[in-house]
Amino acid sequence: MVTAIIVAAGSSTRMGEGKDKLFLELLGRPIVGHTWARFDGLPEIDEIVMVVREGRRGEFEKLTATLDLVKPYQIVNGGAERQDSVWNGLDAVSPTTEIVAIQDGARPCTDRDLIIKTINAARETGAAVPASCVTDTFKETNAEGCIARHIDRKSLRAVQTPQIFKLEIIRSALEAVRKHGRQMTDDTSACELIGQPVKLVESSAPNPKVTTESDLLWVERLLRDK
């Protein structure tokens, strides 16, 4: 059984004061609604756990009435940090869940084939994540804000979501994070802590996360194309 955990408990601080990016409408639907509907429409996903900010459950319940959902779902409260929200999501999955796909609520354009490839890779290795090659030139800076050294981009990858794991592996990884008092914004970093290999799955189609207003036009165009 595969459960999608959609993390939608962030504060949207980079979008600007008073703006919740998840509920900004594109093509007549909130961004998080597009994300939810995409995973709900995949035969490979069996259930969905939506992790939301405390006090926002009512808004998400209203959203469900507009989405024509077919998969069973739960809405649970998030925590203080992203890793706490993921932990709450893991606590809510069905007992028969074997694989969890952890997705950003503000990443609504993820390609179906990419999700399937990442699920298959996680079945084989225990953990997998979509990743794209970087094209910019990277420099490390010093304390004075000047270039300290050049970084070879050949081995660099930009990771995305869904980050997909065997359930027992991500549980063990996050337990280690909590035990050591670490804070991590990326679930694969928890796997690094316990020495769990994470397979990189090439992401060639655009899979942006809405972070600032400048992302909206591009994401709207991608949603229209899909």
GROMACS .gro file of C-alpha atoms in nm:
model
  226
    1MET     CA    1   0.000   0.000   0.000
    2VAL     CA    2   0.127   0.348  -0.093
    3THR     CA    3   0.025   0.652   0.112
    4ALA     CA    4   0.089   1.008  -0.003
    5ILE     CA    5   0.162   1.252   0.279
    6ILE     CA    6   0.105   1.607   0.152
    7VAL     CA    7   0.275   1.859   0.379
    8ALA     CA    8   0.070   2.179   0.384
    9ALA     CA    9   0.154   2.320   0.725
   10GLY     CA   10   0.404   2.592   0.633
   11SER     CA   11   0.372   2.962   0.708
   12SER     CA   12   0.436   3.099   0.353
   13THR     CA   13   0.666   3.368   0.493
   14ARG     CA   14   0.845   3.426   0.161
   15MET     CA   15   0.517   3.493  -0.020
   16GLY     CA   16   0.456   3.811   0.177
   17GLU     CA   17   0.263   3.916   0.484
   18GLY     CA   18  -0.095   3.789   0.501
   19LYS     CA   19  -0.067   3.562   0.194
   20ASP     CA   20  -0.113   3.187   0.221
   21LYS     CA   21   0.036   3.056  -0.101
   22LEU     CA   22  -0.144   2.724  -0.069
   23PHE     CA   23  -0.482   2.892  -0.114
   24LEU     CA   24  -0.387   3.128  -0.394
   25GLU     CA   25  -0.609   3.035  -0.689
   26LEU     CA   26  -0.471   2.925  -1.023
   27LEU     CA   27  -0.715   2.818  -1.296
   28GLY     CA   28  -1.004   2.838  -1.050
   29ARG     CA   29  -0.852   2.612  -0.785
   30PRO     CA   30  -0.619   2.670  -0.487
   31ILE     CA   31  -0.260   2.557  -0.542
   32VAL     CA   32  -0.289   2.291  -0.273
   33GLY     CA   33  -0.607   2.167  -0.441
   34HIS     CA   34  -0.412   2.101  -0.762
   35THR     CA   35  -0.152   1.906  -0.564
   36TRP     CA   36  -0.415   1.701  -0.382
   37ALA     CA   37  -0.610   1.626  -0.699
   38ARG     CA   38  -0.294   1.514  -0.882
   39PHE     CA   39  -0.215   1.248  -0.621
   40ASP     CA   40  -0.581   1.152  -0.580
   41GLY     CA   41  -0.593   1.075  -0.952
   42LEU     CA   42  -0.300   0.833  -0.950
   43PRO     CA   43  -0.388   0.461  -0.942
   44GLU     CA   44  -0.052   0.398  -0.773
   45ILE     CA   45  -0.160   0.597  -0.463
   46ASP     CA   46  -0.395   0.422  -0.220
   47GLU     CA   47  -0.464   0.691   0.039
   48ILE     CA   48  -0.370   1.049   0.122
   49VAL     CA   49  -0.279   1.216   0.450
   50MET     CA   50  -0.299   1.595   0.437
   51VAL     CA   51  -0.092   1.766   0.707
   52VAL     CA   52  -0.215   2.120   0.778
   53ARG     CA   53  -0.147   2.409   1.012
   54GLU     CA   54  -0.337   2.397   1.337
   55GLY     CA   55  -0.661   2.589   1.304
   56ARG     CA   56  -0.684   2.543   0.925
   57ARG     CA   57  -0.860   2.205   0.915
   58GLY     CA   58  -1.198   2.364   0.837
   59GLU     CA   59  -1.062   2.529   0.521
   60PHE     CA   60  -0.925   2.200   0.396
   61GLU     CA   61  -1.252   2.023   0.471
   62LYS     CA   62  -1.432   2.282   0.259
   63LEU     CA   63  -1.176   2.230  -0.017
   64THR     CA   64  -1.254   1.857  -0.034
   65ALA     CA   65  -1.609   1.933  -0.147
   66THR     CA   66  -1.473   2.096  -0.463
   67LEU     CA   67  -1.223   1.826  -0.566
   68ASP     CA   68  -1.432   1.513  -0.640
   69LEU     CA   69  -1.187   1.300  -0.442
   70VAL     CA   70  -1.194   0.923  -0.482
   71LYS     CA   71  -0.916   0.810  -0.246
   72PRO     CA   72  -0.959   0.780   0.130
   73TYR     CA   73  -0.794   1.067   0.314
   74GLN     CA   74  -0.719   1.206   0.656
   75ILE     CA   75  -0.646   1.564   0.761
   76VAL     CA   76  -0.407   1.596   1.054
   77ASN     CA   77  -0.237   1.887   1.230
   78GLY     CA   78   0.125   1.968   1.156
   79GLY     CA   79   0.400   2.049   1.403
   80ALA     CA   80   0.640   2.330   1.480
   81GLU     CA   81   0.889   2.224   1.210
   82ARG     CA   82   0.852   2.038   0.882
   83GLN     CA   83   1.003   1.722   1.028
   84ASP     CA   84   0.740   1.735   1.305
   85SER     CA   85   0.464   1.768   1.044
   86VAL     CA   86   0.598   1.468   0.854
   87TRP     CA   87   0.612   1.271   1.180
   88ASN     CA   88   0.245   1.351   1.248
   89GLY     CA   89   0.163   1.239   0.895
   90LEU     CA   90   0.344   0.909   0.946
   91ASP     CA   91   0.144   0.850   1.264
   92ALA     CA   92  -0.177   0.876   1.061
   93VAL     CA   93  -0.103   0.632   0.777
   94SER     CA   94  -0.293   0.304   0.750
   95PRO     CA   95  -0.141   0.000   0.923
   96THR     CA   96  -0.096  -0.171   0.586
   97THR     CA   97   0.113   0.112   0.439
   98GLU     CA   98   0.448  -0.002   0.301
   99ILE     CA   99   0.557   0.304   0.101
  100VAL     CA  100   0.509   0.674   0.182
  101ALA     CA  101   0.540   0.955  -0.073
  102ILE     CA  102   0.604   1.287   0.101
  103GLN     CA  103   0.500   1.580  -0.118
  104ASP     CA  104   0.513   1.958  -0.076
  105GLY     CA  105   0.161   2.101  -0.080
  106ALA     CA  106   0.290   2.392  -0.290
  107ARG     CA  107   0.434   2.169  -0.565
  108PRO     CA  108   0.128   2.109  -0.788
  109CYS     CA  109   0.286   2.018  -1.124
  110THR     CA  110   0.471   1.694  -1.045
  111ASP     CA  111   0.471   1.464  -1.345
  112ARG     CA  112   0.285   1.133  -1.305
  113ASP     CA  113   0.566   0.928  -1.459
  114LEU     CA  114   0.816   1.085  -1.221
  115ILE     CA  115   0.605   0.983  -0.922
  116ILE     CA  116   0.580   0.626  -1.050
  117LYS     CA  117   0.955   0.601  -1.121
  118THR     CA  118   1.036   0.733  -0.774
  119ILE     CA  119   0.796   0.485  -0.609
  120ASN     CA  120   0.963   0.199  -0.797
  121ALA     CA  121   1.310   0.320  -0.702
  122ALA     CA  122   1.208   0.341  -0.335
  123ARG     CA  123   1.078  -0.016  -0.346
  124GLU     CA  124   1.423  -0.128  -0.462
  125THR     CA  125   1.654   0.086  -0.246
  126GLY     CA  126   1.432   0.190   0.044
  127ALA     CA  127   1.449   0.563  -0.032
  128ALA     CA  128   1.433   0.771  -0.350
  129VAL     CA  129   1.396   1.135  -0.451
  130PRO     CA  130   1.347   1.323  -0.779
  131ALA     CA  131   1.646   1.537  -0.868
  132SER     CA  132   1.751   1.762  -1.154
  133CYS     CA  133   2.093   1.870  -1.278
  134VAL     CA  134   2.191   2.226  -1.193
  135THR     CA  135   2.289   2.464  -1.470
  136ASP     CA  136   2.406   2.773  -1.279
  137THR     CA  137   2.768   2.827  -1.177
  138PHE     CA  138   2.824   2.781  -0.802
  139LYS     CA  139   3.068   2.965  -0.580
  140GLU     CA  140   3.139   2.930  -0.210
  141THR     CA  141   3.162   3.264  -0.026
  142ASN     CA  142   3.375   3.380   0.264
  143ALA     CA  143   3.282   3.592   0.564
  144GLU     CA  144   3.339   3.912   0.365
  145GLY     CA  145   3.089   3.812   0.099
  146CYS     CA  146   3.354   3.743  -0.162
  147ILE     CA  147   3.417   3.429  -0.365
  148ALA     CA  148   3.618   3.173  -0.170
  149ARG     CA  149   3.624   2.894  -0.425
  150HIS     CA  150   3.456   2.748  -0.730
  151ILE     CA  151   3.230   2.443  -0.683
  152ASP     CA  152   3.213   2.186  -0.962
  153ARG     CA  153   2.845   2.147  -1.051
  154LYS     CA  154   2.887   1.809  -1.222
  155SER     CA  155   2.809   1.623  -0.902
  156LEU     CA  156   2.542   1.865  -0.777
  157ARG     CA  157   2.171   1.793  -0.795
  158ALA     CA  158   1.863   1.993  -0.692
  159VAL     CA  159   1.625   1.760  -0.510
  160GLN     CA  160   1.247   1.792  -0.524
  161THR     CA  161   0.942   1.605  -0.398
  162PRO     CA  162   0.782   1.359  -0.366
  163GLN     CA  163   1.051   1.208  -0.147
  164ILE     CA  164   0.954   0.844  -0.122
  165PHE     CA  165   1.053   0.584   0.136
  166LYS     CA  166   0.973   0.245   0.277
  167LEU     CA  167   0.774   0.329   0.588
  168GLU     CA  168   1.005   0.161   0.837
  169ILE     CA  169   1.307   0.343   0.693
  170ILE     CA  170   1.171   0.696   0.718
  171ARG     CA  171   1.034   0.621   1.066
  172SER     CA  172   1.379   0.506   1.180
  173ALA     CA  173   1.545   0.807   1.016
  174LEU     CA  174   1.315   1.060   1.181
  175GLU     CA  175   1.346   0.883   1.515
  176ALA     CA  176   1.722   0.937   1.486
  177VAL     CA  177   1.666   1.304   1.406
  178ARG     CA  178   1.450   1.347   1.714
  179LYS     CA  179   1.692   1.150   1.933
  180HIS     CA  180   1.986   1.370   1.829
  181GLY     CA  181   1.787   1.694   1.851
  182ARG     CA  182   1.853   1.783   1.487
  183GLN     CA  183   1.645   2.011   1.266
  184MET     CA  184   1.611   1.921   0.900
  185THR     CA  185   1.404   2.071   0.621
  186ASP     CA  186   1.460   1.777   0.389
  187ASP     CA  187   1.351   1.419   0.460
  188THR     CA  188   1.645   1.263   0.274
  189SER     CA  189   1.881   1.438   0.519
  190ALA     CA  190   1.731   1.218   0.790
  191CYS     CA  191   1.828   0.913   0.584
  192GLU     CA  192   2.185   1.045   0.559
  193LEU     CA  193   2.194   1.055   0.939
  194ILE     CA  194   2.135   0.677   0.960
  195GLY     CA  195   2.344   0.587   0.656
  196GLN     CA  196   2.046   0.495   0.437
  197PRO     CA  197   2.125   0.524   0.063
  198VAL     CA  198   1.882   0.747  -0.131
  199LYS     CA  199   1.838   0.684  -0.503
  200LEU     CA  200   1.827   0.995  -0.722
  201VAL     CA  201   1.561   0.975  -0.994
  202GLU     CA  202   1.616   1.211  -1.286
  203SER     CA  203   1.352   1.482  -1.306
  204SER     CA  204   1.342   1.624  -1.656
  205ALA     CA  205   0.992   1.780  -1.661
  206PRO     CA  206   0.938   2.107  -1.469
  207ASN     CA  207   0.840   2.037  -1.108
  208PRO     CA  208   0.852   2.378  -0.935
  209LYS     CA  209   0.749   2.461  -0.582
  210VAL     CA  210   0.558   2.787  -0.538
  211THR     CA  211   0.765   3.001  -0.303
  212THR     CA  212   0.731   3.364  -0.417
  213GLU     CA  213   0.490   3.558  -0.636
  214SER     CA  214   0.731   3.531  -0.928
  215ASP     CA  215   0.660   3.156  -0.942
  216LEU     CA  216   0.287   3.194  -1.001
  217LEU     CA  217   0.277   3.272  -1.373
  218TRP     CA  218   0.509   2.984  -1.458
  219VAL     CA  219   0.318   2.735  -1.245
  220GLU     CA  220  -0.014   2.852  -1.391
  221ARG     CA  221   0.123   2.795  -1.743
  222LEU     CA  222   0.241   2.446  -1.651
  223LEU     CA  223  -0.096   2.357  -1.498
  224ARG     CA  224  -0.274   2.479  -1.810
  225ASP     CA  225  -0.047   2.268  -2.031
  226LYS     CA  226  -0.109   1.959  -1.820
   0.00000   0.00000   0.00000
